Tab-separated table of C-alpha atoms in Angstrom:
chain	number	residue	atom	x	y	z
H	54	MET	CA	12.513	-16.683	17.007
H	55	ASP	CA	15.669	-15.229	18.451
H	56	ARG	CA	16.357	-13.455	15.218
H	57	LEU	CA	12.994	-11.712	15.493
H	58	ARG	CA	13.406	-10.565	19.123
H	59	LEU	CA	14.224	-6.900	18.253
H	60	LEU	CA	11.141	-6.796	16.011
H	61	TRP	CA	8.891	-8.284	18.737
H	62	ILE	CA	10.160	-5.729	21.278
H	63	GLY	CA	9.694	-2.873	18.826
H	64	ALA	CA	6.201	-4.073	17.850
H	65	GLY	CA	5.188	-4.665	21.463
H	66	LEU	CA	6.252	-1.256	22.537
H	67	THR	CA	4.459	0.346	19.570
H	68	LEU	CA	1.250	-1.503	20.583
H	69	LEU	CA	1.572	-0.646	24.297
H	70	ILE	CA	2.259	2.991	23.691
H	71	PHE	CA	0.449	3.792	20.434
H	72	VAL	CA	-2.878	1.919	20.840
H	73	PRO	CA	-3.783	3.194	24.376
H	74	ALA	CA	-2.676	6.694	23.441
H	75	TYR	CA	-4.850	6.739	20.352
H	76	CYS	CA	-7.855	5.353	22.233
H	77	LEU	CA	-7.552	8.014	24.925
H	78	THR	CA	-7.930	10.750	22.336
H	79	LEU	CA	-11.239	9.468	20.995
H	80	SER	CA	-14.283	11.679	21.310
H	81	LEU	CA	-17.547	9.602	21.296
H	82	GLY	CA	-19.898	12.525	21.168
H	83	PRO	CA	-20.311	12.791	17.502
H	84	ALA	CA	-22.295	10.375	15.356
H	85	ILE	CA	-18.996	9.155	13.966
H	86	PRO	CA	-16.320	9.244	16.762
H	87	ARG	CA	-13.395	11.533	16.194
H	88	ASP	CA	-9.769	11.219	17.295
H	89	GLY	CA	-7.420	13.764	18.792
H	90	THR	CA	-6.768	15.300	15.321
H	91	SER	CA	-10.422	15.805	14.803
H	92	LEU	CA	-10.579	13.055	12.027
H	93	VAL	CA	-13.186	10.434	12.197
H	94	VAL	CA	-12.323	6.902	13.451
H	95	GLY	CA	-11.044	5.080	10.361
H	96	ARG	CA	-9.754	8.294	8.860
H	97	ASP	CA	-9.212	7.455	5.130
H	98	PHE	CA	-12.007	4.831	5.178
H	99	LEU	CA	-14.313	7.923	5.118
H	100	ASN	CA	-13.330	8.320	1.532
H	101	ILE	CA	-13.779	4.601	0.629
H	102	TRP	CA	-17.167	4.658	2.366
H	103	MET	CA	-18.169	7.748	0.312
H	104	TYR	CA	-17.073	5.978	-2.752
H	105	GLY	CA	-19.275	3.108	-1.722
H	106	ARG	CA	-22.277	5.395	-1.234
H	107	ALA	CA	-21.531	7.271	-4.560
H	108	ALA	CA	-21.449	3.890	-6.348
H	109	TRP	CA	-25.341	3.745	-5.803
H	110	GLN	CA	-25.966	7.253	-6.940
H	111	ALA	CA	-26.045	8.935	-10.408
H	112	ASP	CA	-22.877	10.498	-11.774
H	113	PRO	CA	-20.333	9.652	-9.038
H	114	ALA	CA	-17.713	11.344	-11.305
H	115	ARG	CA	-18.975	14.699	-10.088
H	116	TYR	CA	-17.124	14.171	-6.786
H	117	TYR	CA	-13.774	14.527	-8.454
H	118	ASP	CA	-14.624	18.242	-8.160
H	119	MET	CA	-13.318	19.027	-4.693
H	120	PRO	CA	-15.967	21.592	-3.677
H	121	THR	CA	-18.754	19.216	-4.697
H	122	TYR	CA	-17.244	16.400	-2.672
H	123	LEU	CA	-16.670	18.544	0.344
H	124	ALA	CA	-20.262	19.714	0.190
H	125	ALA	CA	-21.515	16.050	0.127
H	126	LEU	CA	-19.344	15.376	3.145
H	127	GLY	CA	-20.997	18.130	5.143
H	128	PRO	CA	-24.169	16.274	6.105
H	129	VAL	CA	-22.130	13.282	7.168
H	130	VAL	CA	-19.339	14.798	9.300
H	131	GLY	CA	-20.475	18.415	9.653
H	132	ALA	CA	-19.077	21.654	8.280
H	133	GLY	CA	-15.436	22.412	8.538
H	134	TYR	CA	-14.071	18.951	8.496
H	135	PRO	CA	-10.449	18.840	7.373
H	136	GLY	CA	-10.042	18.662	3.665
H	137	GLN	CA	-10.542	15.298	1.921
H	138	LEU	CA	-9.412	14.297	-1.527
H	139	TRP	CA	-11.583	12.260	-3.929
H	140	SER	CA	-8.668	10.909	-5.862
H	141	TYR	CA	-8.965	7.105	-6.088
H	142	PRO	CA	-9.344	5.647	-9.596
H	143	PRO	CA	-12.915	4.742	-10.518
H	144	VAL	CA	-12.236	1.029	-9.985
H	145	ALA	CA	-12.543	1.891	-6.268
H	146	LEU	CA	-16.276	2.230	-6.785
H	147	LEU	CA	-16.644	-1.523	-7.538
H	148	ILE	CA	-14.657	-2.428	-4.394
H	149	ALA	CA	-16.375	0.079	-2.103
H	150	ALA	CA	-19.877	-0.469	-3.263
H	151	PRO	CA	-20.967	-3.130	-0.742
H	152	PHE	CA	-19.563	-1.054	2.193
H	153	GLY	CA	-21.660	1.893	1.052
H	154	LEU	CA	-24.768	0.010	1.826
H	155	LEU	CA	-23.976	-0.020	5.521
H	156	PRO	CA	-23.796	2.791	8.105
H	157	TYR	CA	-20.294	4.047	8.611
H	158	LEU	CA	-19.111	2.190	11.819
H	159	PRO	CA	-20.455	-1.340	10.733
H	160	ALA	CA	-18.893	-0.713	7.339
H	161	LEU	CA	-15.569	0.220	8.866
H	162	SER	CA	-15.739	-2.920	11.166
H	163	LEU	CA	-16.376	-5.133	8.107
H	164	TRP	CA	-13.631	-3.488	6.087
H	165	THR	CA	-11.192	-3.934	8.945
H	166	ALA	CA	-12.148	-7.534	9.332
H	167	CYS	CA	-11.656	-8.135	5.514
H	168	GLY	CA	-8.234	-6.598	5.668
H	169	ILE	CA	-7.062	-8.652	8.650
H	170	VAL	CA	-8.532	-11.965	7.243
H	171	GLY	CA	-7.155	-11.290	3.722
H	172	PHE	CA	-3.631	-10.382	5.010
H	173	THR	CA	-3.566	-13.417	7.255
H	174	VAL	CA	-4.656	-15.803	4.524
H	175	ALA	CA	-1.925	-14.389	2.239
H	176	LEU	CA	0.787	-14.814	4.962
H	177	ARG	CA	-0.319	-18.366	5.371
H	178	LEU	CA	0.820	-18.980	1.786
H	179	TRP	CA	4.317	-18.291	3.029
H	180	THR	CA	4.494	-19.564	6.610
H	181	ARG	CA	2.709	-21.797	8.964
H	182	ASP	CA	4.261	-20.169	11.881
H	183	TRP	CA	1.509	-18.194	13.661
H	184	ARG	CA	4.129	-16.199	15.617
H	185	ILE	CA	5.262	-14.589	12.417
H	186	VAL	CA	1.689	-13.969	11.387
H	187	ALA	CA	0.933	-12.334	14.841
H	188	LEU	CA	4.190	-10.291	14.557
H	189	LEU	CA	3.258	-8.902	11.095
H	190	LEU	CA	-0.284	-8.035	12.208
H	191	ALA	CA	1.363	-5.877	14.854
H	192	ALA	CA	3.915	-4.462	12.379
H	193	PRO	CA	4.072	-0.610	12.258
H	194	ALA	CA	2.714	-0.565	8.653
H	195	ALA	CA	-0.180	-2.844	9.632
H	196	LEU	CA	-1.099	-0.762	12.652
H	197	ILE	CA	-0.977	2.598	10.681
H	198	GLY	CA	-2.956	0.867	7.902
H	199	LEU	CA	-5.650	-0.331	10.346
H	200	MET	CA	-5.844	3.058	12.149
H	201	SER	CA	-6.085	4.826	8.820
H	202	GLY	CA	-8.802	2.490	7.412
H	203	GLN	CA	-6.790	2.011	4.428
H	204	PHE	CA	-6.623	-0.548	1.631
H	205	ALA	CA	-3.071	-1.395	2.886
H	206	LEU	CA	-3.697	-4.921	4.344
H	207	LEU	CA	-5.677	-6.071	1.318
H	208	ALA	CA	-3.081	-4.561	-1.056
H	209	ALA	CA	-0.337	-6.412	0.887
H	210	ALA	CA	-2.331	-9.682	0.658
H	211	ILE	CA	-2.635	-9.221	-3.116
H	212	LEU	CA	1.055	-8.551	-3.649
H	213	LEU	CA	2.000	-11.602	-1.399
H	214	ALA	CA	-0.332	-13.859	-3.372
H	215	VAL	CA	0.882	-12.560	-6.752
H	216	LEU	CA	4.492	-13.213	-5.813
H	217	ARG	CA	3.720	-16.645	-4.369
H	218	TRP	CA	1.480	-17.840	-7.243
H	219	ARG	CA	3.225	-16.166	-10.278
H	220	GLU	CA	4.543	-19.551	-11.554
H	221	SER	CA	2.143	-22.191	-10.046
H	222	ARG	CA	-1.089	-20.209	-10.647
H	223	PRO	CA	-0.042	-17.502	-13.291
H	224	TRP	CA	-3.686	-16.850	-14.412
H	225	LEU	CA	-4.856	-16.325	-10.861
H	226	ALA	CA	-1.734	-14.308	-9.967
H	227	GLY	CA	-2.136	-12.034	-12.919
H	228	GLY	CA	-5.897	-11.698	-12.395
H	229	LEU	CA	-5.313	-10.299	-8.928
H	230	VAL	CA	-3.120	-7.579	-10.273
H	231	GLY	CA	-6.193	-5.793	-11.748
H	232	LEU	CA	-7.413	-5.160	-8.192
H	233	LEU	CA	-4.351	-3.017	-7.573
H	234	LEU	CA	-5.840	-0.476	-9.851
H	235	VAL	CA	-7.270	1.067	-6.690
H	236	ASN	CA	-3.547	1.865	-5.803
H	237	PRO	CA	-1.702	1.534	-9.189
H	238	GLN	CA	1.513	2.933	-7.779
H	239	LEU	CA	1.949	-0.417	-5.910
H	240	ALA	CA	1.919	-2.403	-9.141
H	241	LEU	CA	4.286	-0.301	-11.378
H	242	LEU	CA	6.970	-2.950	-11.552
H	243	ILE	CA	4.774	-6.118	-11.644
H	244	PRO	CA	4.501	-6.072	-15.515
H	245	LEU	CA	8.336	-5.827	-15.650
H	246	LEU	CA	8.671	-8.831	-13.308
H	247	PHE	CA	6.397	-10.888	-15.592
H	248	VAL	CA	8.216	-9.899	-18.733
H	249	ALA	CA	11.661	-10.599	-17.096
H	250	THR	CA	10.570	-14.014	-16.080
H	251	GLY	CA	8.870	-14.771	-19.455
H	252	ASN	CA	5.618	-15.364	-17.547
H	253	TRP	CA	3.298	-14.287	-20.390
H	254	ARG	CA	0.288	-16.067	-19.015
H	255	ALA	CA	0.430	-13.868	-15.851
H	256	PHE	CA	1.163	-10.826	-17.957
H	257	ALA	CA	-1.890	-11.555	-20.170
H	258	ALA	CA	-4.097	-12.173	-17.064
H	259	ALA	CA	-3.013	-8.943	-15.510
H	260	THR	CA	-3.850	-7.039	-18.666
H	261	LEU	CA	-7.108	-8.821	-19.112
H	262	SER	CA	-8.210	-8.232	-15.517
H	263	SER	CA	-7.287	-4.599	-15.598
H	264	VAL	CA	-9.040	-3.931	-18.954
H	265	THR	CA	-12.038	-5.864	-17.810
H	266	LEU	CA	-12.396	-3.837	-14.508
H	267	ALA	CA	-11.832	-0.588	-16.381
H	268	GLY	CA	-14.564	-1.652	-18.908
H	269	VAL	CA	-17.027	-2.698	-16.224
H	270	VAL	CA	-16.649	0.791	-14.655
H	271	ALA	CA	-17.121	2.397	-17.968
H	272	LEU	CA	-20.207	0.242	-18.669
H	273	ILE	CA	-21.851	1.149	-15.382
H	274	TRP	CA	-20.960	4.772	-15.010
H	275	GLY	CA	-19.927	5.768	-18.462
H	276	ILE	CA	-16.653	6.249	-20.144
H	277	ASP	CA	-16.451	9.899	-19.140
H	278	ILE	CA	-15.684	8.862	-15.500
H	279	TRP	CA	-12.214	7.811	-16.755
H	280	HIS	CA	-11.747	11.052	-18.686
H	281	ILE	CA	-12.596	13.085	-15.530
H	282	TYR	CA	-10.375	10.952	-13.434
H	283	ILE	CA	-7.376	11.439	-15.718
H	284	ALA	CA	-8.101	15.121	-15.996
H	285	THR	CA	-9.087	15.936	-12.373
H	286	GLY	CA	-8.527	12.876	-10.092
H	287	ILE	CA	-4.883	12.479	-10.858
H	288	ALA	CA	-4.375	16.286	-10.471
H	289	ASN	CA	-6.096	16.036	-7.038
H	290	GLN	CA	-3.700	13.340	-5.964
H	291	SER	CA	-0.631	15.319	-7.125
H	292	LEU	CA	-1.559	18.053	-4.771
H	293	VAL	CA	-0.195	15.889	-2.009
H	294	LEU	CA	3.188	15.834	-3.786
H	295	SER	CA	3.263	19.536	-4.528
H	296	ASP	CA	1.924	20.710	-1.227
H	297	PRO	CA	4.266	23.530	-0.047
H	298	ASP	CA	3.570	22.647	3.606
H	299	HIS	CA	4.698	18.983	2.965
H	300	LEU	CA	1.926	17.731	5.309
H	301	ALA	CA	2.370	14.233	3.950
H	302	GLY	CA	6.144	14.356	4.596
H	303	PRO	CA	6.111	12.266	7.736
H	304	PHE	CA	4.077	9.484	6.012
H	305	MET	CA	5.756	9.030	2.776
H	306	PRO	CA	9.115	7.141	2.708
H	307	THR	CA	9.974	8.080	-0.834
H	308	LEU	CA	12.954	9.940	-2.144
H	309	PHE	CA	10.757	12.531	-3.715
H	310	MET	CA	9.028	13.460	-0.493
H	311	ASN	CA	12.177	13.297	1.564
H	312	LEU	CA	13.715	15.852	-0.915
H	313	ARG	CA	10.602	18.030	-0.716
H	314	VAL	CA	10.773	18.076	3.094
H	315	ILE	CA	14.102	19.766	3.000
H	316	GLY	CA	12.922	22.239	0.459
H	317	VAL	CA	14.170	20.693	-2.818
H	318	PRO	CA	11.963	22.170	-5.735
H	319	VAL	CA	9.551	19.860	-7.475
H	320	PRO	CA	11.386	19.670	-10.731
H	321	ALA	CA	14.681	18.608	-9.120
H	322	ALA	CA	12.949	16.094	-6.779
H	323	SER	CA	11.104	14.679	-9.748
H	324	ALA	CA	14.238	14.227	-11.774
H	325	LEU	CA	15.995	12.417	-8.898
H	326	GLN	CA	12.966	10.307	-8.253
H	327	THR	CA	12.827	9.348	-11.961
H	328	ALA	CA	16.477	8.336	-11.860
H	329	LEU	CA	15.808	6.140	-8.720
H	330	ALA	CA	12.814	4.605	-10.456
H	331	LEU	CA	15.008	3.624	-13.385
H	332	LEU	CA	17.621	2.155	-11.043
H	333	ALA	CA	14.878	0.137	-9.340
H	334	ALA	CA	13.565	-1.091	-12.662
H	335	ILE	CA	17.048	-2.252	-13.789
H	336	LEU	CA	17.582	-4.095	-10.475
H	337	VAL	CA	14.375	-5.982	-10.971
H	338	TRP	CA	15.146	-6.826	-14.562
H	339	LEU	CA	18.583	-8.045	-13.819
H	340	ARG	CA	17.451	-10.238	-10.903
H	341	PHE	CA	14.330	-11.700	-12.357
H	342	ARG	CA	15.697	-12.449	-15.855
H	343	GLN	CA	17.566	-15.147	-13.902
H	344	ARG	CA	14.096	-16.606	-13.167
H	345	PRO	CA	14.340	-17.032	-9.404
H	346	ALA	CA	11.907	-19.443	-7.781
H	347	PRO	CA	8.811	-17.854	-6.370
H	348	ASP	CA	9.860	-18.831	-2.815
H	349	ASP	CA	13.159	-17.120	-3.173
H	350	LEU	CA	12.817	-14.523	-0.318
H	351	ARG	CA	15.870	-12.562	-1.327
H	352	ALA	CA	14.518	-12.028	-4.821
H	353	ASN	CA	10.988	-11.110	-3.554
H	354	LEU	CA	12.429	-8.763	-1.001
H	355	LEU	CA	14.501	-7.062	-3.734
H	356	PHE	CA	11.380	-6.719	-5.814
H	357	LEU	CA	9.330	-5.145	-3.093
H	358	ALA	CA	12.107	-2.791	-2.040
H	359	CYS	CA	12.385	-1.621	-5.607
H	360	ALA	CA	8.618	-1.263	-5.818
H	361	VAL	CA	8.587	1.079	-2.918
H	362	SER	CA	11.541	2.996	-4.407
H	363	ALA	CA	10.129	3.328	-7.876
H	364	THR	CA	7.200	5.784	-7.088
H	365	PRO	CA	7.024	9.248	-5.519
H	366	TYR	CA	3.645	8.425	-4.062
H	367	MET	CA	3.857	5.699	-1.400
H	368	LEU	CA	2.423	5.966	2.031
H	369	SER	CA	4.055	4.238	5.047
H	370	TYR	CA	1.244	1.664	5.328
H	371	ASP	CA	1.877	0.701	1.738
H	372	THR	CA	5.230	-0.888	2.781
H	373	LEU	CA	3.422	-3.794	4.579
H	374	ALA	CA	4.235	-6.383	1.989
H	375	LEU	CA	7.844	-5.249	2.122
H	376	ALA	CA	7.822	-5.699	5.935
H	377	ALA	CA	6.226	-9.114	5.524
H	378	VAL	CA	8.920	-10.549	3.196
H	379	ALA	CA	11.531	-8.815	5.290
H	380	VAL	CA	10.455	-10.757	8.382
H	381	LEU	CA	10.182	-14.019	6.513
H	382	ALA	CA	13.747	-13.397	5.064
H	383	LEU	CA	15.116	-12.487	8.564
H	384	ALA	CA	13.569	-15.670	10.010
H	385	ALA	CA	15.115	-17.763	7.232
H	386	GLY	CA	18.674	-16.404	7.782
H	387	GLU	CA	19.057	-13.028	6.055
H	388	GLY	CA	21.124	-10.369	7.671
H	389	ARG	CA	19.496	-8.499	10.389
H	390	ILE	CA	19.956	-4.810	9.513
H	391	GLY	CA	18.205	-4.467	6.212
H	392	PRO	CA	15.086	-6.472	7.021
H	393	SER	CA	14.803	-4.759	10.477
H	394	LEU	CA	14.942	-1.360	8.818
H	395	ALA	CA	12.285	-2.412	6.361
H	396	PHE	CA	10.023	-3.483	9.228
H	397	PHE	CA	10.451	-0.254	11.129
H	398	LEU	CA	10.455	1.985	7.972
H	399	PRO	CA	7.083	3.648	8.801
H	400	LEU	CA	8.305	4.700	12.240
H	401	LEU	CA	11.603	5.816	11.053
H	402	GLN	CA	9.874	7.917	8.341
H	403	ILE	CA	7.476	9.478	10.865
H	404	VAL	CA	10.240	10.493	13.188
H	405	ALA	CA	12.456	11.809	10.369
H	406	GLY	CA	9.703	13.486	8.564
H	407	MET	CA	8.450	15.356	11.748
H	408	ALA	CA	12.055	16.515	12.301
H	409	GLY	CA	12.355	17.620	8.703
H	410	LEU	CA	15.203	15.171	7.999
H	411	PRO	CA	15.597	13.159	4.854
H	412	GLY	CA	16.909	9.554	4.664
H	413	PRO	CA	14.275	6.783	5.186
H	414	GLY	CA	13.304	7.071	1.584
H	415	LEU	CA	16.715	5.645	0.663
H	416	ILE	CA	16.396	2.547	2.932
H	417	PRO	CA	14.393	0.408	0.384
H	418	ILE	CA	16.872	1.000	-2.466
H	419	LEU	CA	19.860	0.462	-0.335
H	420	LEU	CA	18.372	-2.830	0.694
H	421	ALA	CA	17.747	-3.723	-2.919
H	422	LEU	CA	21.297	-2.854	-3.943
H	423	HIS	CA	22.597	-5.005	-1.081
H	424	LEU	CA	20.436	-7.978	-2.122
H	425	SER	CA	21.508	-7.571	-5.757
H	426	GLY	CA	24.970	-8.523	-4.808
H	427	GLN	CA	23.843	-11.690	-2.869
H	428	GLN	CA	24.376	-14.883	-4.911
H	429	LYS	CA	22.997	-17.454	-2.460
H	430	ASN	CA	19.138	-17.810	-2.367
H	431	ILE	CA	17.115	-18.133	0.784
H	432	VAL	CA	13.729	-19.700	0.586
H	433	VAL	CA	10.793	-20.159	2.883
H	434	ASN	CA	11.361	-22.648	5.687
């Protein structure tokens, strides 16, 4: 555990400072408690919960119209609540539906418990050392994901399971990929990995699960919900990227957002992000056509670093799977600097983003480039 001492110190300080500071800002007066930023406890879970409620209503697609959605929020959180985006793909309705049957706070508690349990179970596929599991539950990406009420822990669990089972249980691994339709940017390079390794069963399972989930959504709520999502939902989400005030800047460790924070125009930032995505795809192809073993931590770390680099839309909490494999690789003997930077990437991005400085968005691709030159494999202990 000596190799992880710096990470323990950083995670411990974050817990000791961040958690009490956040709790002290809570206002318990409203029906749903608010934090110091006037957002409800669970923050982004409010959207997931509203998806869950909408799943039991007629025509949930109407909420892709922002004024309609904000009007529906009014009776729940009161007038003047900070703007929310209804931008998840329609598959989110299936996942959120059970939570919409509960009041907000019990639903948030159940959602949080599911995330912690799912992430813990996925980590146990990789390590039996509970100290590593505890460290990763306290990782900056995990803490931000929990505070935000996000899909982050479940998404990380899915990614870790897919990477672990891609050869031994290809149908199950591929089937899990369909669940990432809720956050499709996390899965951009997974089909490339399956093709590069010749894992056609996993590729077929991923395709089948994705098409099946999309079809179930269309069967329940009509095919038009997908048309409306493509026309309006994706446009709603892109508002975050084109926002002239760069409000998401401190929370997106991507090259695109780093460039936007320093004033680079959208076309130029998009072009550079596209070039970076191409480089990430090439690195994944070159490494995985060699068919590394599923427990090859360097190969998996390279893949996840490239997955973060390949998209302009990646929140800090979405780097949790990268942090997990970085810690596993560090514990198994990988160099300290790259994995440590990956672990602390959310904090580095917050500090740099608030200061208007670029840089953290390049950490994942630099780590991937370093790993691409490593010939010796490291595997799970």
